[in-house]
Structures are given as structure tokens and as C-alpha cells.
Short mmCIF file of C-alpha atoms in Angstrom, two decimals:
data_model
loop_
_atom_site.label_atom_id
_atom_site.label_comp_id
_atom_site.label_asym_id
_atom_site.label_seq_id
_atom_site.Cartn_x
_atom_site.Cartn_y
_atom_site.Cartn_z
CA MET A 1 3.81 -13.00 -5.78
CA PRO A 2 0.95 -14.83 -7.39
CA VAL A 3 -1.92 -15.93 -5.23
CA SER A 4 -2.66 -19.24 -6.83
CA GLY A 5 -5.51 -21.56 -6.22
CA GLU A 6 -8.86 -21.27 -4.58
CA ARG A 7 -7.47 -22.62 -1.33
CA SER A 8 -5.00 -19.76 -0.94
CA ILE A 9 -7.65 -17.19 -1.70
CA ARG A 10 -9.99 -18.72 0.86
CA LEU A 11 -7.15 -18.73 3.34
CA ALA A 12 -6.28 -15.10 2.62
CA VAL A 13 -9.85 -14.06 3.26
CA ALA A 14 -10.09 -16.13 6.44
CA PHE A 15 -6.75 -14.81 7.68
CA ALA A 16 -7.71 -11.23 6.95
CA ARG A 17 -10.92 -11.71 8.93
CA GLY A 18 -8.94 -13.24 11.80
CA MET A 19 -6.48 -10.36 11.74
CA SER A 20 -9.18 -7.73 11.69
CA ARG A 21 -10.53 -9.10 14.98
CA THR A 22 -7.10 -9.54 16.53
CA PRO A 23 -4.54 -6.99 17.65
CA ALA A 24 -1.23 -7.29 15.79
CA THR A 25 0.21 -9.22 18.76
CA GLY A 26 -2.27 -11.99 17.99
CA TRP A 27 -1.49 -12.37 14.29
CA CYS A 28 1.06 -15.11 14.94
CA GLY A 29 -1.56 -17.21 16.70
CA VAL A 30 -3.85 -16.75 13.71
CA GLY A 31 -0.91 -17.77 11.50
CA VAL A 32 -0.28 -20.99 13.43
CA GLU A 33 -3.95 -21.89 13.17
CA PHE A 34 -4.20 -21.34 9.44
CA LEU A 35 -0.83 -22.73 8.37
CA VAL A 36 -1.10 -25.70 10.76
CA VAL A 37 2.51 -25.32 11.92
CA SER A 38 4.26 -25.39 15.32
CA GLY A 39 5.17 -21.73 15.61
CA VAL A 40 5.11 -18.38 13.83
CA GLY A 41 6.96 -15.10 14.35
CA ILE A 42 6.42 -11.80 12.54
CA THR A 43 9.23 -9.24 12.58
CA VAL A 44 9.08 -5.67 11.29
CA MET A 45 12.41 -4.66 9.72
CA GLY A 46 13.79 -1.65 7.95
CA GLY A 47 16.45 1.01 8.07
CA GLY A 48 18.78 -1.31 9.98
CA ALA A 49 16.19 -1.81 12.71
CA ALA A 50 14.10 -4.82 13.59
CA GLY A 51 11.34 -5.50 16.05
CA PRO A 52 9.09 -8.48 16.70
CA LEU A 53 5.46 -7.68 16.02
CA CYS A 54 4.38 -10.97 17.54
CA VAL A 55 5.45 -14.51 18.43
CA SER A 56 3.15 -17.49 18.81
CA ASP A 57 4.87 -18.96 21.88
CA PRO A 58 7.84 -18.48 24.26
CA SER A 59 10.26 -20.72 22.36
CA VAL A 60 9.66 -18.73 19.19
CA ALA A 61 10.30 -15.59 21.24
CA ILE A 62 13.68 -16.98 22.37
CA LEU A 63 14.68 -17.83 18.81
CA GLU A 64 13.55 -14.53 17.36
CA ASP A 65 15.35 -12.66 20.14
CA ALA A 66 18.51 -14.65 19.56
CA GLN A 67 18.55 -13.66 15.91
CA PHE A 68 18.15 -10.05 16.94
CA THR A 69 20.91 -10.36 19.56
CA VAL A 70 23.59 -11.77 17.28
CA GLY A 71 22.24 -10.64 13.92
CA GLU A 72 22.39 -14.15 12.50
CA GLY A 73 19.76 -16.65 11.42
CA PRO A 74 17.10 -17.31 8.81
CA CYS A 75 15.21 -14.08 9.61
CA PRO A 76 17.98 -11.56 8.78
CA GLU A 77 19.05 -13.79 5.90
CA ALA A 78 15.58 -13.80 4.33
CA PHE A 79 15.23 -10.06 4.79
CA LEU A 80 18.58 -9.26 3.20
CA SER A 81 18.33 -11.73 0.33
CA GLY A 82 14.68 -10.93 -0.37
CA VAL A 83 13.91 -14.60 -1.01
CA PRO A 84 12.53 -17.32 1.29
CA VAL A 85 15.13 -19.13 3.40
CA SER A 86 14.52 -22.62 4.70
CA ALA A 87 16.10 -25.41 6.71
CA ALA A 88 13.98 -28.57 6.58
CA SER A 89 16.21 -30.09 9.26
CA PHE A 90 19.08 -29.06 11.53
CA GLY A 91 22.44 -30.70 10.90
CA GLN A 92 26.02 -29.89 9.98
CA GLU A 93 25.03 -27.53 7.21
CA THR A 94 22.81 -25.38 9.41
CA ALA A 95 25.40 -25.47 12.21
CA ARG A 96 27.91 -23.92 9.80
CA ARG A 97 25.37 -21.53 8.36
CA TRP A 98 23.97 -20.32 11.69
CA PRO A 99 26.48 -21.29 14.41
CA SER A 100 24.57 -19.43 17.08
CA PHE A 101 20.98 -19.84 15.97
CA ALA A 102 20.96 -23.51 14.91
CA PRO A 103 21.97 -25.09 18.25
CA LEU A 104 19.52 -22.84 20.06
CA ALA A 105 16.72 -23.87 17.70
CA VAL A 106 17.47 -27.53 18.38
CA ALA A 107 17.67 -26.88 22.13
CA ASN A 108 14.23 -25.31 21.92
CA GLY A 109 12.81 -28.40 20.26
CA MET A 110 12.63 -27.13 16.69
CA GLY A 111 13.07 -29.48 13.74
CA ALA A 112 12.75 -27.07 10.81
CA VAL A 113 12.54 -23.35 10.12
CA PHE A 114 11.25 -21.33 7.17
CA ALA A 115 11.63 -17.58 6.78
CA TYR A 116 9.69 -15.56 4.20
CA PRO A 117 10.46 -11.92 3.44
CA LEU A 118 7.39 -9.74 3.98
CA ALA A 119 7.63 -8.26 0.52
CA SER A 120 4.99 -7.10 -1.90
CA ALA A 121 5.29 -5.09 -5.11
CA GLY A 122 8.88 -4.25 -4.21
CA ALA A 123 8.22 -3.12 -0.63
CA ASN A 124 10.21 -5.15 1.89
CA VAL A 125 9.03 -4.61 5.44
CA GLY A 126 10.04 -7.61 7.53
CA VAL A 127 9.98 -11.38 7.82
CA LEU A 128 7.45 -14.11 8.51
CA SER A 129 9.18 -16.97 10.38
CA VAL A 130 7.58 -20.40 10.47
CA TYR A 131 8.80 -23.10 12.87
CA GLN A 132 8.11 -26.84 12.86
CA ARG A 133 8.89 -29.12 15.81
CA SER A 134 9.51 -32.05 13.47
CA ALA A 135 11.98 -32.02 10.60
CA GLY A 136 10.70 -31.93 7.06
CA SER A 137 9.79 -29.50 4.31
CA LEU A 138 6.52 -27.63 4.24
CA THR A 139 4.00 -29.13 1.85
CA ASP A 140 3.44 -27.32 -1.44
CA GLY A 141 0.11 -26.22 -0.03
CA GLN A 142 1.70 -24.79 3.12
CA HIS A 143 4.35 -23.03 1.05
CA ALA A 144 1.65 -21.49 -1.15
CA ASP A 145 -0.27 -20.49 1.97
CA CYS A 146 2.83 -18.84 3.44
CA LEU A 147 3.22 -16.78 0.26
CA THR A 148 -0.42 -15.79 0.54
CA LEU A 149 0.02 -14.78 4.19
CA VAL A 150 3.06 -12.74 3.22
CA GLU A 151 0.89 -10.72 0.85
CA VAL A 152 -1.84 -10.26 3.44
CA ILE A 153 0.50 -9.35 6.30
CA THR A 154 2.63 -6.99 4.19
CA GLU A 155 -0.40 -5.16 2.86
CA THR A 156 -1.96 -4.98 6.31
CA MET A 157 1.21 -3.56 7.85
CA LEU A 158 1.57 -0.98 5.09
CA SER A 159 -2.11 -0.08 5.27
CA LEU A 160 -1.91 0.40 9.03
CA GLN A 161 1.14 2.60 8.56
CA ASP A 162 -0.65 4.56 5.81
CA THR A 163 -3.16 5.75 8.40
CA ALA A 164 -0.53 6.85 10.95
CA PRO A 165 0.34 10.54 11.39
CA PRO A 166 3.37 11.44 9.21
CA GLY A 167 6.65 10.17 10.69
CA GLU A 168 4.96 8.24 13.48
CA LEU A 169 4.79 4.48 13.72
CA ALA A 170 1.23 3.14 13.48
CA ARG A 171 -0.14 2.36 16.93
CA GLU A 172 -0.87 -1.22 15.88
CA LEU A 173 2.78 -1.72 14.93
CA ASP A 174 4.19 -0.05 18.00
CA ASP A 175 4.66 -3.33 19.86
CA ALA A 176 7.53 -4.07 17.49
CA VAL A 177 9.47 -1.29 19.21
CA ALA A 178 7.75 -1.21 22.60
CA TYR A 179 8.78 -4.83 23.15
CA ARG A 180 12.42 -3.83 22.93
CA ALA A 181 12.02 -0.31 24.28
CA GLU A 182 14.47 -1.13 27.10
CA VAL A 183 17.07 -2.30 24.60
CA TYR A 184 16.96 1.03 22.80
CA GLN A 185 16.82 3.03 26.03
CA ALA A 186 19.84 1.10 27.27
CA SER A 187 21.71 1.84 24.06
CA GLY A 188 21.11 5.54 24.72
CA ILE A 189 22.46 5.16 28.26
CA VAL A 190 25.55 3.30 27.07
CA ALA A 191 26.06 5.87 24.32
CA VAL A 192 26.40 8.60 26.98
CA GLN A 193 28.50 6.44 29.29
CA LEU A 194 30.99 5.50 26.60
CA GLY A 195 30.69 8.61 24.46
CA VAL A 196 29.88 6.56 21.35
CA PRO A 197 26.96 6.66 18.87
CA ALA A 198 23.86 4.71 19.90
CA ALA A 199 24.35 2.18 17.10
CA GLU A 200 27.80 1.35 18.43
CA ALA A 201 26.45 1.21 21.96
CA LEU A 202 23.99 -1.43 20.78
CA LEU A 203 26.86 -3.47 19.34
CA ARG A 204 28.71 -3.24 22.66
CA MET A 205 25.58 -4.49 24.42
CA ARG A 206 25.30 -7.38 21.99
CA ALA A 207 28.92 -8.30 22.57
CA HIS A 208 28.39 -8.16 26.31
CA ALA A 209 25.24 -10.28 26.10
CA PHE A 210 27.07 -12.85 24.02
CA ALA A 211 30.12 -12.94 26.25
CA ALA A 212 28.04 -13.19 29.42
CA ASP A 213 25.71 -15.75 27.82
CA GLN A 214 22.71 -13.52 28.53
CA THR A 215 19.92 -12.32 26.32
CA LEU A 216 20.17 -8.79 25.01
CA ASP A 217 16.94 -8.00 26.84
CA ALA A 218 18.45 -9.09 30.18
CA VAL A 219 21.53 -6.94 29.59
CA ALA A 220 19.35 -3.98 28.61
CA SER A 221 17.21 -4.42 31.70
CA ALA A 222 20.28 -4.41 33.95
CA ILE A 223 21.59 -1.25 32.27
CA VAL A 224 18.28 0.60 32.55
CA ASP A 225 17.96 -0.45 36.22
CA ARG A 226 21.53 0.80 36.70
CA ARG A 227 22.74 -2.58 37.87
CA LEU A 228 25.22 -2.76 35.03
CA ARG A 229 27.56 -0.33 33.33
CA LEU A 230 29.51 -1.30 30.28
CA ASP A 231 32.34 1.09 31.09
CA GLU A 232 33.23 -0.91 34.19
CA PRO A 233 34.14 -4.54 34.73
CA ALA A 234 31.12 -6.50 35.89
CA PRO A 235 31.27 -9.67 37.94
CA GLY A 236 30.62 -12.95 36.19
CA VAL A 237 31.65 -11.82 32.73
CA PRO A 238 34.14 -14.11 31.06
CA PRO A 239 37.39 -12.48 30.04
CA PRO A 240 37.72 -11.24 26.48
CA GLY A 241 38.54 -13.80 23.86
CA PHE A 242 35.36 -15.73 23.21
CA PRO A 243 35.50 -17.89 20.14
CA PRO A 244 35.45 -16.06 16.85
CA LEU A 245 32.33 -17.07 15.00
CA GLY A 246 31.47 -16.59 11.38
CA PHE A 247 28.66 -14.15 11.81
CA PRO A 248 26.80 -12.00 11.33
CA ALA A 249 25.64 -12.77 7.83
CA PRO A 250 27.53 -10.57 5.36
CA GLY A 251 25.98 -7.20 5.02
CA PHE A 252 23.58 -7.48 7.91
CA PRO A 253 22.43 -4.00 8.86
CA THR A 254 24.33 -4.09 12.14
CA PRO A 255 27.68 -4.89 10.62
CA GLY A 256 30.66 -6.45 12.25
CA PHE A 257 30.06 -8.36 15.38
CA PRO A 258 32.37 -6.46 17.67
CA THR A 259 35.80 -7.65 18.50
CA PRO A 260 36.26 -9.37 21.87
CA ASP A 261 37.41 -6.14 23.51
CA GLY A 262 33.88 -4.89 23.02
CA GLY A 263 32.79 -7.27 25.75
CA GLY A 264 32.26 -4.59 28.30
CA ARG A 265 35.73 -4.02 29.64
CA SER A 266 37.55 -0.78 29.35
CA MET B 1 3.76 17.52 -45.17
CA ASN B 2 5.62 15.80 -42.46
CA ASP B 3 6.09 12.12 -42.71
CA ASP B 4 8.41 10.77 -40.04
CA ARG B 5 7.86 7.14 -40.87
CA THR B 6 10.97 5.06 -41.26
CA ILE B 7 9.66 1.99 -43.06
CA GLY B 8 8.85 1.80 -46.72
CA ASP B 9 11.94 3.80 -47.66
CA THR B 10 13.37 1.02 -49.81
CA GLY B 11 13.13 2.90 -53.10
CA ARG B 12 11.00 0.24 -54.80
CA GLN B 13 7.31 0.19 -53.90
CA PRO B 14 6.70 -3.05 -52.00
CA SER B 15 3.72 -5.16 -53.02
CA VAL B 16 0.59 -5.27 -50.89
CA GLU B 17 1.48 -8.78 -49.71
CA GLU B 18 5.04 -7.77 -48.88
CA ARG B 19 3.78 -4.85 -46.86
CA ALA B 20 1.26 -6.96 -44.96
CA LEU B 21 3.91 -9.53 -44.17
CA ARG B 22 6.45 -6.92 -43.13
CA ARG B 23 3.88 -5.28 -40.86
CA GLU B 24 2.86 -8.54 -39.25
CA GLU B 25 6.49 -9.30 -38.54
CA LEU B 26 7.15 -5.81 -37.18
CA THR B 27 4.07 -6.04 -34.96
CA ALA B 28 5.26 -9.31 -33.46
CA ILE B 29 8.76 -7.92 -32.95
CA THR B 30 7.33 -4.81 -31.30
CA PHE B 31 5.26 -6.73 -28.78
CA VAL B 32 8.18 -9.00 -27.92
CA GLU B 33 10.40 -5.95 -27.54
CA ILE B 34 7.95 -4.18 -25.23
CA VAL B 35 7.26 -7.25 -23.10
CA ASP B 36 11.02 -7.80 -22.79
CA THR B 37 11.47 -4.32 -21.35
CA LEU B 38 8.77 -4.89 -18.74
CA VAL B 39 10.95 -7.24 -16.72
CA ASP B 40 12.24 -6.09 -13.33
CA ASP B 41 13.60 -2.56 -13.17
CA PHE B 42 12.21 -1.06 -16.33
CA ASP B 43 12.24 2.65 -17.08
CA VAL B 44 8.67 3.54 -17.94
CA ILE B 45 9.66 6.57 -20.05
CA GLU B 46 11.97 4.38 -22.10
CA VAL B 47 9.18 1.84 -22.69
CA LEU B 48 6.73 4.56 -23.72
CA THR B 49 9.29 6.20 -26.01
CA VAL B 50 9.97 2.90 -27.79
CA LEU B 51 6.24 2.45 -28.08
CA THR B 52 5.63 5.80 -29.78
CA ALA B 53 8.50 5.12 -32.20
CA ARG B 54 7.08 1.71 -33.14
CA THR B 55 3.61 3.19 -33.46
CA VAL B 56 4.64 5.46 -36.31
CA GLU B 57 6.57 2.61 -37.93
CA LEU B 58 3.60 0.27 -37.81
CA LEU B 59 0.66 2.54 -38.44
CA ALA B 60 -0.31 5.05 -41.09
CA ALA B 61 0.56 7.84 -38.67
CA SER B 62 3.34 10.41 -38.96
CA ALA B 63 3.77 11.25 -35.31
CA ALA B 64 2.68 9.81 -32.01
CA GLY B 65 2.76 10.82 -28.38
CA ILE B 66 1.67 9.46 -25.05
CA LEU B 67 -0.04 11.79 -22.62
CA LEU B 68 -0.74 10.72 -19.05
CA ALA B 69 -2.94 12.42 -16.51
CA ASP B 70 -1.17 13.49 -13.30
CA GLU B 71 -2.84 13.39 -9.88
CA HIS B 72 -4.65 16.65 -10.67
CA GLY B 73 -5.98 15.37 -13.96
CA HIS B 74 -3.59 17.47 -16.08
CA LEU B 75 -2.36 15.72 -19.18
CA ARG B 76 1.41 15.56 -19.43
CA VAL B 77 3.52 14.44 -22.37
CA MET B 78 5.45 11.36 -21.28
CA ALA B 79 6.88 10.30 -24.63
CA ALA B 80 6.79 11.36 -28.28
CA SER B 81 8.02 9.92 -31.55
CA SER B 82 9.60 13.25 -32.38
CA GLU B 83 10.83 16.20 -30.36
CA LYS B 84 9.54 18.77 -32.85
CA ILE B 85 8.43 21.86 -31.00
CA GLN B 86 5.17 22.18 -32.95
CA LEU B 87 4.27 18.62 -32.04
CA LEU B 88 5.02 19.16 -28.35
CA GLU B 89 2.95 22.33 -28.44
CA LEU B 90 0.06 20.37 -29.92
CA PHE B 91 0.28 17.99 -26.98
CA GLN B 92 0.41 20.85 -24.49
CA LEU B 93 -2.57 22.58 -26.03
CA GLN B 94 -4.74 19.60 -25.23
CA ASN B 95 -5.08 20.47 -21.58
CA ASP B 96 -7.58 23.02 -22.87
CA GLU B 97 -9.06 21.30 -25.89
CA GLY B 98 -8.39 18.50 -28.33
CA PRO B 99 -8.92 14.84 -29.10
CA CYS B 100 -6.68 13.60 -26.26
CA LEU B 101 -8.59 15.52 -23.62
CA ASP B 102 -11.88 14.17 -25.00
CA SER B 103 -10.52 10.65 -25.19
CA TYR B 104 -9.21 10.86 -21.61
CA ARG B 105 -12.55 12.18 -20.37
CA THR B 106 -14.72 9.67 -22.22
CA GLY B 107 -12.40 6.65 -22.29
CA THR B 108 -13.15 6.16 -25.99
CA VAL B 109 -11.34 6.55 -29.31
CA VAL B 110 -11.68 10.10 -30.60
CA ALA B 111 -10.77 10.73 -34.25
CA HIS B 112 -11.09 13.63 -36.63
CA PRO B 113 -9.76 13.08 -40.15
CA THR B 114 -10.51 16.52 -41.62
CA LEU B 115 -9.50 19.21 -39.16
CA GLY B 116 -10.65 22.65 -40.15
CA PRO B 117 -12.39 25.80 -38.93
CA ASP B 118 -15.57 23.92 -38.10
CA SER B 119 -13.88 21.08 -36.12
CA PRO B 120 -14.86 20.66 -32.49
CA TRP B 121 -11.57 22.19 -31.27
CA PRO B 122 -10.92 25.35 -33.37
CA ARG B 123 -7.62 26.37 -31.75
CA PHE B 124 -6.18 22.86 -31.76
CA ALA B 125 -7.39 22.26 -35.32
CA ALA B 126 -5.70 25.38 -36.63
CA GLU B 127 -2.38 24.54 -34.94
CA SER B 128 -2.51 20.93 -36.06
CA VAL B 129 -3.20 21.77 -39.70
CA ALA B 130 -0.48 24.43 -39.62
CA SER B 131 1.96 21.82 -38.28
CA GLY B 132 1.10 19.49 -41.15
CA TYR B 133 -1.32 17.15 -39.45
CA PRO B 134 -4.85 17.54 -40.89
CA SER B 135 -6.03 14.29 -39.30
CA VAL B 136 -5.80 13.15 -35.66
CA CYS B 137 -6.75 10.18 -33.60
CA ALA B 138 -6.63 9.69 -29.82
CA ILE B 139 -6.66 6.20 -28.34
CA PRO B 140 -7.55 5.94 -24.63
CA MET B 141 -5.06 4.30 -22.29
CA ARG B 142 -7.11 2.28 -19.86
CA PHE B 143 -6.48 -0.10 -17.03
CA LYS B 144 -9.62 -1.80 -15.76
CA GLU B 145 -12.02 1.08 -15.01
CA ARG B 146 -9.32 3.75 -14.91
CA VAL B 147 -8.39 5.97 -17.84
CA LEU B 148 -4.71 6.86 -17.50
CA GLY B 149 -4.28 9.10 -20.52
CA CYS B 150 -4.09 8.66 -24.27
CA LEU B 151 -2.00 7.60 -27.21
CA ASN B 152 -2.19 10.50 -29.63
CA LEU B 153 -1.68 9.89 -33.36
CA PHE B 154 -1.10 12.56 -36.02
CA ILE B 155 -1.65 11.81 -39.71
CA SER B 156 -0.14 13.94 -42.45
CA ARG B 157 -2.99 13.44 -44.92
CA PRO B 158 -6.68 14.29 -44.40
CA VAL B 159 -7.72 10.68 -44.10
CA ALA B 160 -8.93 8.57 -41.21
CA LEU B 161 -6.77 5.79 -39.77
CA PRO B 162 -7.94 2.43 -41.14
CA PRO B 163 -9.91 0.38 -38.57
CA THR B 164 -7.14 -2.25 -38.42
CA ASP B 165 -4.69 0.50 -37.48
CA VAL B 166 -7.01 1.74 -34.75
CA ALA B 167 -7.28 -1.78 -33.36
CA LEU B 168 -3.52 -2.21 -33.39
CA ALA B 169 -3.03 1.22 -31.79
CA GLN B 170 -5.43 0.20 -29.02
CA ALA B 171 -3.41 -2.97 -28.43
CA LEU B 172 -0.21 -0.91 -28.17
CA ALA B 173 -1.92 1.53 -25.83
CA ASP B 174 -3.04 -1.39 -23.64
CA VAL B 175 0.55 -2.62 -23.33
CA ALA B 176 1.64 0.92 -22.48
CA SER B 177 -1.08 1.06 -19.81
CA ILE B 178 0.26 -2.08 -18.15
CA ALA B 179 3.74 -0.57 -18.06
CA VAL B 180 2.40 2.64 -16.53
CA VAL B 181 0.32 0.89 -13.87
CA GLN B 182 3.17 -1.43 -12.94
CA ASP B 183 5.52 1.52 -12.62
CA GLN B 184 3.05 3.39 -10.42
CA ALA B 185 2.63 0.33 -8.18
CA THR B 186 6.40 0.01 -7.76
CA ARG B 187 6.79 3.68 -6.94
CA LEU B 188 3.97 3.55 -4.42
CA ALA B 189 5.47 0.47 -2.79
CA ALA B 190 8.82 2.21 -2.43
CA VAL B 191 7.17 5.23 -0.80
CA ARG B 192 5.18 3.07 1.61
CA GLU B 193 8.20 0.98 2.53
CA GLY B 194 10.15 4.19 3.12
CA ASN B 195 7.40 5.57 5.35
CA LEU B 196 7.35 2.45 7.49
CA GLN B 197 11.15 2.35 7.75
CA HIS B 198 11.28 5.99 8.70
CA ALA B 199 8.56 5.58 11.34
CA LEU B 200 10.28 2.52 12.77
CA THR B 201 13.70 4.15 13.06
CA SER B 202 12.13 7.37 14.40
CA ARG B 203 10.33 5.48 17.10
CA ILE B 204 13.56 3.72 18.04
CA SER B 205 15.49 6.99 18.11
CA ILE B 206 13.03 8.38 20.66
CA GLU B 207 13.74 5.45 22.99
CA GLN B 208 17.46 5.96 22.51
CA ALA B 209 17.13 9.66 23.25
CA LYS B 210 15.20 8.85 26.44
CA GLY B 211 18.12 6.68 27.51
CA MET B 212 20.64 9.41 26.71
CA VAL B 213 18.77 12.09 28.65
CA ALA B 214 18.09 9.71 31.55
CA GLU B 215 21.78 8.87 31.87
CA TYR B 216 23.01 12.42 31.43
CA ALA B 217 20.64 14.02 33.93
CA ARG B 218 20.30 10.96 36.18
CA VAL B 219 16.52 10.87 35.89
CA ASP B 220 14.16 8.00 35.17
CA MET B 221 12.74 7.24 31.72
CA ASP B 222 9.44 9.05 32.32
CA GLN B 223 11.21 12.22 33.37
CA ALA B 224 13.61 11.88 30.47
CA PHE B 225 10.69 11.61 28.06
CA ALA B 226 9.04 14.64 29.68
CA ARG B 227 12.22 16.69 29.16
CA LEU B 228 12.41 15.62 25.54
CA ARG B 229 8.79 16.59 24.92
CA GLN B 230 9.25 19.86 26.79
CA PHE B 231 12.28 20.76 24.68
CA ALA B 232 10.47 19.86 21.46
CA ARG B 233 7.46 21.97 22.45
CA ASN B 234 9.53 24.95 23.61
CA HIS B 235 11.53 24.99 20.40
CA ASN B 236 8.60 24.13 18.17
CA ARG B 237 10.37 21.04 16.86
CA GLY B 238 9.17 17.50 16.29
CA LEU B 239 9.94 14.93 18.93
CA THR B 240 11.49 12.59 16.37
CA GLU B 241 13.64 15.32 14.93
CA VAL B 242 14.90 16.30 18.40
CA ALA B 243 15.65 12.65 19.17
CA GLN B 244 17.53 12.15 15.93
CA SER B 245 19.51 15.37 16.37
CA LEU B 246 20.59 14.09 19.78
CA ALA B 247 21.72 10.82 18.27
CA THR B 248 23.77 12.53 15.57
CA GLY B 249 25.24 15.02 18.01
CA GLU B 250 23.78 18.03 16.17
CA LEU B 251 22.03 18.80 19.41
CA VAL B 252 24.07 18.72 22.62
CA ILE B 253 22.44 16.62 25.32
CA GLU B 254 22.79 19.35 27.88
CA SER B 255 20.40 21.64 26.03
CA VAL B 256 17.68 19.01 26.34
CA ALA B 257 18.57 17.20 29.55
CA GLY B 258 19.85 20.10 31.61
CA PRO B 259 23.22 20.07 33.38
CA ARG B 260 24.98 16.75 33.74
CA ARG B 261 24.56 15.24 37.13
CA PRO B 262 27.19 12.94 38.55
CA ARG B 263 26.32 9.46 39.66
CA THR B 264 24.76 9.59 43.08
CA VAL B 265 25.92 6.15 44.18
CA PRO B 266 29.52 5.55 43.25
CA PRO B 267 30.29 1.87 42.77
CA GLY B 268 32.66 -0.11 44.90
CA PRO B 269 33.19 -0.65 48.63
CA ALA B 270 33.45 3.11 49.31
CA SER B 271 29.66 3.37 49.24
#
């Protein structure tokens, strides 16, 4: 992507300086400052996996988590399509497009969302999400700045990974997994309990979280603490048959939101 | 004499003006053709092959080849206007001596219009003359400060390439250089993306394996991780590989976690 204009170059340099002084968890704060937007999230994605590298505030965390839980929203859409995805306002169109994400975004006070694939020279490594509390498009300048940040963040992530021992995730990027370590541990537990592959166990957990109106993290925590087993009925879980929704987005790496019988009952 | 050129075979000798016009037209077509192929998923070998073919059509050269240096600095033939064995051998020879090696090392045009026993590269000169090419020219392929390789031209008469031909050859070599650099960047990006993906999924598989061992042996996550590491060490295997083998079922959990332990606190009112 072309880095056009002196302003974007100045911003790239300033951002790179900010990043060099900040651990990866602080990049989103640097992003908010330089883009002059309400919120920023950076997600590492690849090989069907996704992890948040950072979020600028708790409401962004909720929205990024929700997209991870149900596999629907601007973030997976931008990653899969490889082009920026935007909603300058939330209305009927976004409600149809993202039936789970859109209402949650509104409930968390968001007016617009913009997702940019972290892609450079053909390498696609995640998504930069930008949130605005008021509706409206980004200015041309902000859009150009986002494209510049995409270049800087992508190159920084790849450069950090270049220095990691072969096969290991760079220490600076480890938060992307460490943040959801319990989710993955729980999927291993459920895999043994149900005798299914870990990927399917994760789908079962997602279904359970959705049916019980909990976050995936809360479900994972309960499983790891052995307060919850998915091979037994748990109190407070609605019976199977929650409304069929049109997600996840076609071809999302965790395909097929499970059928209602995946809701944790055997 | 070998003359592999394909233009000018019209029977009648074209006038000087006709030839100049034809060449100008061909040059324009060639550049458009090359630029067209540089969009999206281009095959660099295909681009370079087209380029060598057009080079012999446009210039007073009988054969052309593109040699690129690999990561060890060895020159490798990437494309040639003809697959004649003698020609390919002439390219190969230049890892030891020849105009291409000199051009690659110096980053300049290296030409020798009258190859013979007293040329700077005796072995190459003898082979080249025997193959019907008494005159050679090597154009450097450069990108910024880097020399990538060379465009090698063979002429079937003992004359030098006219300066206009050298200039045009350099322009073609520059286009080829852009194609090569772009291709290298794309390949590198794919490798780096793959590395990050692999590291990410590996890291996740370790967490999943911890969960599997913890559940199977009824231990906490720290102990589960210790057992995983212990197994990997004892069997001289990587932690990631052990974790992934567990996930795929290639490795039975029991061999890593130890015997399965039943749940200590059964659920329900009985407890």
C-alpha cells in the first residue's frame, strides 16, 4: 500500500518511535493518540487462530472478544476478504450483516467501526480495528493514516517474529495467546471430556457461551476451575433451540457455528 | 553462424526508416507486454523468458539469457531465448569466468566484440566462438545499490552492439530487475507470514495440550505443563511437536500424562 503524503510519513515515524518505547500491549494506546479516534484494537490472526495483541479500552476488549466468540464482525471479515471493512454508522444494514456484533457495538456506545487487514507485500497477519463513538466516516487523512499504521504494525510484528527462535512465537507477541490461554486450555480439557478434537471442543464452548449469554472467557474460566463440564447439564443454561443466526461469515476459519445441540447438553 | 532472430524475415530488405519504425513499435509493445505481466500473481520465470525472447527480436543479438545470483552469489540461468545446449553451457561456464561474472561483480556493462585467444576469459572465449558467438555483451541487472545478476547477449558476428542497443538492453534489464525484486519480496512475505502463523498455532496447541493433560491426569496447569516438558525432554522432541501430536491423536495422552485418574469429586448430591 502506498504511503502517500508527508503527513503519513511523519506519522509513521512518530508511531514507530512510540511503539519502540511501548510494549506491544500499549500499541493500541499509541494508535488512539495518533489517529485521534475513540478506540483501537490489534488482533494477530493466522492458521485459523486469532488473538488480541492489545485493546485501547475495556469496551473495545468486549467487542473484540465478541467477534472472537461468535466468529462474526468486521475483524474476521476484513481478515478473510483482505480489504478494509467499514460501517460509518450502525443501522439495519449492519444489524443484518453482523447480527451479534452490531447490537453489542451500539450497547457499548460505538457509532462507527473500521477494520483494516494487517497486510503488507502479500503477508496477512491480522487486523487493525478502529472504533468511533460518534457515527461518521473517517476523514481521508485518517484513512491514509490507518493505511500507514497498517504498514508499520505489520512490519513490526513480522520483524519481531523474525527474531524469535524457530517455531516459537515472539515474546512481544505472546500476549495475543496468553490473553486467551485459558480458552485454549479449556478447549483441551473439553476435548478429553468429550473425546473430540480441540477445534471442535472450542466450537462447543462457543455454542455454550452463546446459549448461556456468557463470554467465551467466562466459560473457559469455569471449565479450567472445574466449575463447569460440557458433558453434563449445567444450571442456568437455556434449553437447546436458540435462534438460528446467519453467522459466522462464510468461510471463517472456525466454520459452522454449531447446531443447538452443541450447547453443552449430552 | 547462428542467428535466432525472428524479425526481418520478410524476404524483401526493409528500408532503414521502415526498420527504425518497426523497432520503435516493437519496443513499445514489449514494454507494455512486460508491464502487463507484472500485475498481481506473475510468474517471474515467464516474465524473464518473454524478456529474453523480445531482446533478440529488438536488438542486434542472436541469443540472450538472464542469469541471477543466488544467496551464495552463484549465477544461475533463469531464462534464455533458446534452449540450445551450447548456449546453456556458456551461461554455466560463467560462474568461473566470463562477461556476466564481471558485470555482476562490477555492476557495469561488460562487452567484448572480438573474442579470441587473447580475450580476458580464454576458456569462455573459445567456447563462445565455437558456438558461433564471437561477440558478447553483459548488461548488469541492478536494483538501487544491489546487483542481482546480468542480461547476457550473444552476437553472431564479430562486431560490438551499437550504443543504442546497449541503452535499450539496459532498459529491458531494469524492467527485469523490478520483476525479480518484486517476486523476491512476495516470496519473503509469504515465508514470514507462514512463520508467524505457525508460531501462533504452535503456541495455542501447547495451551490446548496443557488442558488435555490436566484433565486426563487430574493435575493443575503448571503440573500439566511440567509433564509435557518432561516428556519432550525425555524423548528429545520439541514441545510444540509433542503438543501437536497430542492434538492429532498421533500421541496417546497416557504416554505424556500418565495413567488416567478418575474425577475425585463426583458431581451431584452424593458428594
